[in-house]
Short mmCIF file of C-alpha atoms in Angstrom, two decimals:
data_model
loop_
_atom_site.label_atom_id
_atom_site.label_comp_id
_atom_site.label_asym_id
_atom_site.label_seq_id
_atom_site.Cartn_x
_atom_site.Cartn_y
_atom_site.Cartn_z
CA UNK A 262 3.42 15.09 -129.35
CA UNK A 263 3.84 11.86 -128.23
CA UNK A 264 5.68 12.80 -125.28
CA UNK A 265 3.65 15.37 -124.04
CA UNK A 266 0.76 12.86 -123.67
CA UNK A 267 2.90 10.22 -121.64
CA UNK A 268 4.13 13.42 -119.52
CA UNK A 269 0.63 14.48 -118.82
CA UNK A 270 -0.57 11.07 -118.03
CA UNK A 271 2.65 10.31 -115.65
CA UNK A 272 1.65 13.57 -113.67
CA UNK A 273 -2.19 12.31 -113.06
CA UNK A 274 -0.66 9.22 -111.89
CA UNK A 275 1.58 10.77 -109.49
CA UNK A 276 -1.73 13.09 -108.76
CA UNK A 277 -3.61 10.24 -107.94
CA UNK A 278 -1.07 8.33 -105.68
CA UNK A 279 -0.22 11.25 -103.41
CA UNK A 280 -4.45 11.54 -103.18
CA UNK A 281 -4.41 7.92 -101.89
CA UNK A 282 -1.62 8.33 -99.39
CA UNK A 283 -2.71 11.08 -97.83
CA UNK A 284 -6.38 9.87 -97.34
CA UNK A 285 -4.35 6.20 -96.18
CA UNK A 286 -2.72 8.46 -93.51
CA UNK A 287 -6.01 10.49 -92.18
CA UNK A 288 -7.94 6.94 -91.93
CA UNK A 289 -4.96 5.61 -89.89
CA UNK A 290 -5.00 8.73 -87.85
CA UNK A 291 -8.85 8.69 -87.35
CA UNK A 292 -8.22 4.77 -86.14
CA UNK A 293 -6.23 6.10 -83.41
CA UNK A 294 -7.81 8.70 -82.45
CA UNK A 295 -11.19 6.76 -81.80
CA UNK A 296 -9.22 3.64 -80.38
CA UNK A 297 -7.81 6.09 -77.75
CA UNK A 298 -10.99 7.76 -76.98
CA UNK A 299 -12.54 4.29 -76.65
CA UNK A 300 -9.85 2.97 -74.10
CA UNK A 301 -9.81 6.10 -72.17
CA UNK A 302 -13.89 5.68 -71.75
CA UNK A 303 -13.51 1.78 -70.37
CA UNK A 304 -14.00 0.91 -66.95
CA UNK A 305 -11.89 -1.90 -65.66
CA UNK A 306 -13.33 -4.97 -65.66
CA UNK A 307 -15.41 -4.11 -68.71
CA UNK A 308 -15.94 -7.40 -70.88
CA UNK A 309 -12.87 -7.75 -73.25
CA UNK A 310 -10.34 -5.94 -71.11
CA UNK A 311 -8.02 -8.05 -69.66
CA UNK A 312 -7.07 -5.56 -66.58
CA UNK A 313 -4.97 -7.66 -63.91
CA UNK A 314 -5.71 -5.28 -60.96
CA UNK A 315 -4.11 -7.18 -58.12
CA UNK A 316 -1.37 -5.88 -55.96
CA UNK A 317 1.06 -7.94 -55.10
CA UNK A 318 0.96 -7.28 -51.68
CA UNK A 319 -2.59 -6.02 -51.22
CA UNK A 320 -5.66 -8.62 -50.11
CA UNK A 321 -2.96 -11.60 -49.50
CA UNK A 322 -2.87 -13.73 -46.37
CA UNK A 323 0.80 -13.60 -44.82
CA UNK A 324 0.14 -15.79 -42.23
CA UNK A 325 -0.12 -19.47 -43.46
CA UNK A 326 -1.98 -20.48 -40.09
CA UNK A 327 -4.67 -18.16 -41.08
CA UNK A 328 -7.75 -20.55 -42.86
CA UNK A 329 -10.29 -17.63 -42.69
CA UNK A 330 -12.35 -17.47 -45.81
CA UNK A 331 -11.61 -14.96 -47.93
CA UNK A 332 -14.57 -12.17 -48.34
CA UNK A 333 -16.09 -12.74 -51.56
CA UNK A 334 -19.18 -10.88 -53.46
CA UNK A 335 -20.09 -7.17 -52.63
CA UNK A 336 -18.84 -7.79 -48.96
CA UNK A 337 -16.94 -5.02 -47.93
CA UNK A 338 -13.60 -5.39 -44.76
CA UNK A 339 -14.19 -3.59 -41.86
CA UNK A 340 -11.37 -2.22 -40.77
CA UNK A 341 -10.07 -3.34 -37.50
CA UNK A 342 -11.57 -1.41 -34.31
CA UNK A 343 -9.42 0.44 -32.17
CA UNK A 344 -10.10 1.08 -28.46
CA UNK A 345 -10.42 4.49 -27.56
CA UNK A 346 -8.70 6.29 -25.55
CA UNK A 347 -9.78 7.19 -22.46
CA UNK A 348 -9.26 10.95 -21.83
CA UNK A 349 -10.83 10.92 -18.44
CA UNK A 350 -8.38 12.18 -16.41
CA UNK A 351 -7.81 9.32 -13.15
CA UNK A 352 -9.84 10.21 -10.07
CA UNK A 353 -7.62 11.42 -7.43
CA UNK A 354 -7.91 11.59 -3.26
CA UNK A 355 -8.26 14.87 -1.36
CA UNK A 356 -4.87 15.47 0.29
CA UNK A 357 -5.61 14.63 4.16
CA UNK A 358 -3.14 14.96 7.06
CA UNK A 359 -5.37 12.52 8.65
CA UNK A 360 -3.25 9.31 9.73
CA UNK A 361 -4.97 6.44 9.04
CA UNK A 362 -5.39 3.64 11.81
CA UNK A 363 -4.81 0.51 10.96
CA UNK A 364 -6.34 -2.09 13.93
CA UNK A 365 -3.83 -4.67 14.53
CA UNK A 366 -4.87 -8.44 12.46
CA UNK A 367 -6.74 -10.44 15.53
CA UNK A 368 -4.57 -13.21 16.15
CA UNK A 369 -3.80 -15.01 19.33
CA UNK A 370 -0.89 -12.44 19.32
CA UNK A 371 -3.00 -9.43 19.86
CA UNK A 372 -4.89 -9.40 23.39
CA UNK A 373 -8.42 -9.46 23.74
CA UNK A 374 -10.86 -7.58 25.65
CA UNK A 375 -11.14 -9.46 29.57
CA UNK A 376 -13.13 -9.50 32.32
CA UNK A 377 -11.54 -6.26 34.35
CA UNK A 378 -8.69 -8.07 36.06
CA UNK A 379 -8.04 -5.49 38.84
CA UNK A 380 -5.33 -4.27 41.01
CA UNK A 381 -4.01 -7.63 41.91
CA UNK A 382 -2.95 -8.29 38.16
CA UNK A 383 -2.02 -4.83 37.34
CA UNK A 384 0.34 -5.38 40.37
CA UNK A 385 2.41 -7.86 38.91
CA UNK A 386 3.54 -6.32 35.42
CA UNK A 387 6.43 -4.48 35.23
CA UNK A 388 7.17 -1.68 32.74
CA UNK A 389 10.27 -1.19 30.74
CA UNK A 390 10.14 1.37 28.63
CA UNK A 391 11.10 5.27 27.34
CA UNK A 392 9.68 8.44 28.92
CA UNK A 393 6.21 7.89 28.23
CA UNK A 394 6.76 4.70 30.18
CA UNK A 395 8.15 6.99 32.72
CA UNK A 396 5.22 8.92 33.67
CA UNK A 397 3.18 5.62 34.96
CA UNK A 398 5.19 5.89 38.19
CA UNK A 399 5.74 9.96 38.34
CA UNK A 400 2.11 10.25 38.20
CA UNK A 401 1.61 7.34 40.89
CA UNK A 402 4.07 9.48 42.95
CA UNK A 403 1.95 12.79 42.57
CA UNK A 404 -1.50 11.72 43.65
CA UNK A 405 -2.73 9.02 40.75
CA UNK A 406 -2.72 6.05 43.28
CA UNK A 407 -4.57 4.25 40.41
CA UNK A 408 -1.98 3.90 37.76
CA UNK A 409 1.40 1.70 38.51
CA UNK A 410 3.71 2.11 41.61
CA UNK A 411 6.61 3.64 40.66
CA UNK A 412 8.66 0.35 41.91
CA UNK A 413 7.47 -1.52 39.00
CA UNK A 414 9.23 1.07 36.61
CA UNK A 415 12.27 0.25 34.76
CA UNK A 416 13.99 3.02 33.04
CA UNK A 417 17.27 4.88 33.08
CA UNK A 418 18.08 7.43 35.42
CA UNK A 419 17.08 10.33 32.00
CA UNK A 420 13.54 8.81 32.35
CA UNK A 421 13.99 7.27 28.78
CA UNK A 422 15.47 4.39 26.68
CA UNK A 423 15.45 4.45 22.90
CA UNK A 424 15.07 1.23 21.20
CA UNK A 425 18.20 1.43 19.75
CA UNK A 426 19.76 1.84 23.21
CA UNK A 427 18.41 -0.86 25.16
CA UNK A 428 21.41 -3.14 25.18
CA UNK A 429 24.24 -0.59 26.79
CA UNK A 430 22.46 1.67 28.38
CA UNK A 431 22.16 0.73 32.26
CA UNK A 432 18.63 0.51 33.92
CA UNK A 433 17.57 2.23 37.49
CA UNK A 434 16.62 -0.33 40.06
CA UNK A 435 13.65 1.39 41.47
CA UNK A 436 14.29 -0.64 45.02
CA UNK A 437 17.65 0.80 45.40
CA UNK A 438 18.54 3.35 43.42
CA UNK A 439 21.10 1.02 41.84
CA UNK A 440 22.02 1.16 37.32
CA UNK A 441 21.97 -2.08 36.04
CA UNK A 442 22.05 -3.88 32.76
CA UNK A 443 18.43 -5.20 31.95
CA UNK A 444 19.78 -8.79 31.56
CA UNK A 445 21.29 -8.55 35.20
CA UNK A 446 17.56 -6.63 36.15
CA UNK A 447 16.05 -9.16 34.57
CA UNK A 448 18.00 -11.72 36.10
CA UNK A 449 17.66 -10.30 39.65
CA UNK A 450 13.75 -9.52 39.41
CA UNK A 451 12.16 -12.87 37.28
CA UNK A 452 8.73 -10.54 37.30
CA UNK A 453 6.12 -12.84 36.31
CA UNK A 454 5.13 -10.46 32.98
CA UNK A 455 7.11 -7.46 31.42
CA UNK A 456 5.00 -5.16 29.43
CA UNK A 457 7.81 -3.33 27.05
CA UNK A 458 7.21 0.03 25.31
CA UNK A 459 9.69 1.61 23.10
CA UNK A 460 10.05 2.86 19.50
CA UNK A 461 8.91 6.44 19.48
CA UNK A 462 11.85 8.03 18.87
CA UNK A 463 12.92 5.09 16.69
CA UNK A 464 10.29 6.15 14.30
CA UNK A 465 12.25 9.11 13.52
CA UNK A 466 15.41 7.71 12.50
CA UNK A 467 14.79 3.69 12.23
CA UNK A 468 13.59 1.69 9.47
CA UNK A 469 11.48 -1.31 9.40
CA UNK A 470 14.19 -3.71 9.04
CA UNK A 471 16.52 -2.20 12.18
CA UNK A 472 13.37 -1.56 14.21
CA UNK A 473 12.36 -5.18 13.94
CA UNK A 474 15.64 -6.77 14.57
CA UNK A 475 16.35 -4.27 17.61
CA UNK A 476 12.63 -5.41 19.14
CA UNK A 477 13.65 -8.85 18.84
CA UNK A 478 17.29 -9.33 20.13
CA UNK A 479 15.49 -7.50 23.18
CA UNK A 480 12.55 -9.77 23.24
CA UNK A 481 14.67 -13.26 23.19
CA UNK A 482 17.04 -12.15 26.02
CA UNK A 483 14.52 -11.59 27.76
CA UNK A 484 13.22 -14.70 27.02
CA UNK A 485 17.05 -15.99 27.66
CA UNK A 486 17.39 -14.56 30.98
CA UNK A 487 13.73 -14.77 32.10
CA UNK A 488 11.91 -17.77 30.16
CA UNK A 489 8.85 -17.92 32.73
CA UNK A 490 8.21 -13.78 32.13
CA UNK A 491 5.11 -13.38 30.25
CA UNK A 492 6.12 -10.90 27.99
CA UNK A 493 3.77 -8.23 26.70
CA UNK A 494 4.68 -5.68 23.60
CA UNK A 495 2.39 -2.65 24.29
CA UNK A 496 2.04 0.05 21.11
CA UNK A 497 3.01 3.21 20.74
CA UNK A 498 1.15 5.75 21.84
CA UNK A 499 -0.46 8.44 19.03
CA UNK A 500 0.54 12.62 19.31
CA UNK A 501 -1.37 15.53 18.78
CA UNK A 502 -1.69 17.79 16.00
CA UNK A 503 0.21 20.04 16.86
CA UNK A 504 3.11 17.71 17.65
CA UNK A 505 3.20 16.26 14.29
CA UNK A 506 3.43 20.17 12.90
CA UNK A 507 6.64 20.82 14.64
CA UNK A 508 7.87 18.14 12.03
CA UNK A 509 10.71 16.61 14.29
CA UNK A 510 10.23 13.37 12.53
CA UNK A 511 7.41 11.68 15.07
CA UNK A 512 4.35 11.62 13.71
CA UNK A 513 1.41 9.02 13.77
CA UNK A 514 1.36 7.71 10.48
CA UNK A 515 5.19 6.52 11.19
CA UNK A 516 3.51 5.45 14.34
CA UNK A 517 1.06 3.77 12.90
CA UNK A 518 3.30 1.86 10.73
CA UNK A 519 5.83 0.71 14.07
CA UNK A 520 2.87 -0.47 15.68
CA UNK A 521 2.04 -2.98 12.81
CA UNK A 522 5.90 -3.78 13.32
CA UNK A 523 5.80 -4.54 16.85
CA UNK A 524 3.04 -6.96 16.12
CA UNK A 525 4.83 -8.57 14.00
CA UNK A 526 7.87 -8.78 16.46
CA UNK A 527 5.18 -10.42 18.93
CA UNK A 528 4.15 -12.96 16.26
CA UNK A 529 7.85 -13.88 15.52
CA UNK A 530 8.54 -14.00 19.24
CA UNK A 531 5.27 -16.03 20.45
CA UNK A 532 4.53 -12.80 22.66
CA UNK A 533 1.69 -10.93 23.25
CA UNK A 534 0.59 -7.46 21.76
CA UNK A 535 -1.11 -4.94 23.96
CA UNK A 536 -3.24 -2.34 21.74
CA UNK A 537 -3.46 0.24 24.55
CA UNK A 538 -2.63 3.12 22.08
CA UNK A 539 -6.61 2.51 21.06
CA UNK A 540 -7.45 3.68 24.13
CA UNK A 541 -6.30 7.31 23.83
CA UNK A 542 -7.12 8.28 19.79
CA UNK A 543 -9.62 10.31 18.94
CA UNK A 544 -12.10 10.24 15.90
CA UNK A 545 -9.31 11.47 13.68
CA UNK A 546 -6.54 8.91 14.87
CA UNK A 547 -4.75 12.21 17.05
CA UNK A 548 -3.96 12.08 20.47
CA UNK A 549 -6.20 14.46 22.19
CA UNK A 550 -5.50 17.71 23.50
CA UNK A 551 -6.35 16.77 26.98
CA UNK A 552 -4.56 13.63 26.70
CA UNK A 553 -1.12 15.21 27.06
CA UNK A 554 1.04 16.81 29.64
CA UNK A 555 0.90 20.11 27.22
CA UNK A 556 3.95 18.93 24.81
CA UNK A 557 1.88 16.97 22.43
CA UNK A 558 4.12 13.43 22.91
CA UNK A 559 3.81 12.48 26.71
CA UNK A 560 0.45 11.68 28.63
CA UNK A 561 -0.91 12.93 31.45
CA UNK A 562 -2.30 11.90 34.84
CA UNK A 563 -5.92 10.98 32.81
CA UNK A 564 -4.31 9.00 30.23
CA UNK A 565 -2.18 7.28 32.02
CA UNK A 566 -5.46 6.36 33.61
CA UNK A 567 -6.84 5.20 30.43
CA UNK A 568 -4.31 2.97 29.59
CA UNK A 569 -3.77 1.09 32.99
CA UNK A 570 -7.98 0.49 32.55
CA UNK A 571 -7.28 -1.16 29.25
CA UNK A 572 -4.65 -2.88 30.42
CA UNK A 573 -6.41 -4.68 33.39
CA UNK A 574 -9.25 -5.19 30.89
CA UNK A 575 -7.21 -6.57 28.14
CA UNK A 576 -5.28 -9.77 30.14
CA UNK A 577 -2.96 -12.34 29.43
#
């Protein structure tokens, strides 16, 4: 009897613990449950939340020579401003055949307009030249008494003389008939001033260096053989149109570009620079039709006439 009581009682106990254990473990588990919920609902920064949220990296000055003050308060960066591209496509020229003339830089070089100096001056140039030196005395010789007596004509017996050439290819003497060097020419005639025009065909083949240095080893033996010879570099004259579109190489932009060469030669030399070749272009910087002997490259009678006017109206 005696023992059943103590059994009975022992299995209340045990009753009564495993009551108090398991409500021990739902409190616990309701603890966690609301400590969760109330972490998940905090902000950062919330009183009582220690929350570090700097980045190493982020918001930190790496340049030491950098004393700016830091932003502080609700101020917000701007981010940096990037210029924007520009998608306007660049403005480009209308293609033009056009050359474009370039006057010569006024200097004491380049001759200046004169009082019309007449026959007597024209008289006592000579002209040394290619073949559009050689038509001066062919058209004196058929009828154009105005332009320059075929006497004062220097070139070799093809009726040209290439820049290039000038040195070993022998010279007519217009008084007999007679090739000669152009140092022993020059030598034999001392004329008191030498108007030289070359470098058309040069164009074609020549660059700027070669051109110069060939215009100038002619220039100072000249100068060698004949110091007293007022020396006079005329320009090259333009073509026409329809000269340039045979494409041969000779065309008035490379003209264009010898002339401003030849000046230079004259600058280098302490020689004059005769720009006759303004004489002749048209609007368009082109020789003119009725300029030319029908080829497109040589002048006629009327030309020719043009230039010896500018020439006796543009003095040393």
């Amino acid at each position: 009897m005696h023992w059943e009581v103590v059994v009975k009682m022992s299995k209340k106990r045990s009753r009564g613990f495993q009551s108090f254990w398991v409500g021990a473990i739902m409190v616990s588990l309701l603890l966690v449950l609301f400590s969760l919920i109330f972490v998940s609902c905090s902000k950062p920064g919330d009183e009582g939340m220690d929350v570090n949220l700097e980045s190493p990296d982020v918001g930190k000055n790496e340049d030491p020579e950098n004393n700016e003050d830091p932003l502080t308060g609700n101020e917000e960066q701007q981010p940096e401003e990037t210029p924007a591209q520009n998608t306007t496509p660049p403005t480009t020229q209308t293609p033009t055949n056009d050359p474009q003339y370039t006057p010569p830089v006024q200097s004491h070089t380049v001759l200046a307009q004169t009082e019309d100096m007449g026959r007597e001056y024209l008289d006592k140039i000579y002209f040394l030249g290619d073949s559009t030196t050689y038509g001066l005395g062919y058209y004196y010789d058929h009828g154009y008494t105005d332009l320059v007596t075929s006497k004062h004509v220097w070139t070799p017996s093809s009726g040209t003389l290439t820049l290039d050439q000038w040195s070993y290819v022998a010279i007519v003497n217009p008084d007999t008939g007679e090739e000669m060097m152009l140092p022993d020419l020059l030598a034999l005639k001392k004329p008191e001033y030498l108007c030289i025009t070359l470098g058309v065909n040069g164009v074609s083949f020549m660059k700027e260096q070669y051109f110069k240095d060939s215009y100038t080893s002619l220039v100072k033996k000249v100068q060698e053989v004949s110091p007293n010879t007022k020396i006079i570099l005329n320009s090259i004259y333009p073509v026409t149109t329809g000269y340039e579109e045979k494409g041969n190489g000779i065309n008035n932009l490379k003209i264009e570009a010898a002339n401003l060469w030849i000046q230079n030669v004259a600058e280098s030399c302490g020689v004059n620079y005769l720009d006759s070749a303004s004489a002749l272009r048209n609007e368009n910087g082109y020789l003119p039709d009725e300029h030319t002997n029908g080829d497109g490259l040589h002048l006629n009678g009327e030309a020719f006439g043009l230039v010896v006017q500018y020439i006796r109206t543009h003095a040393c």
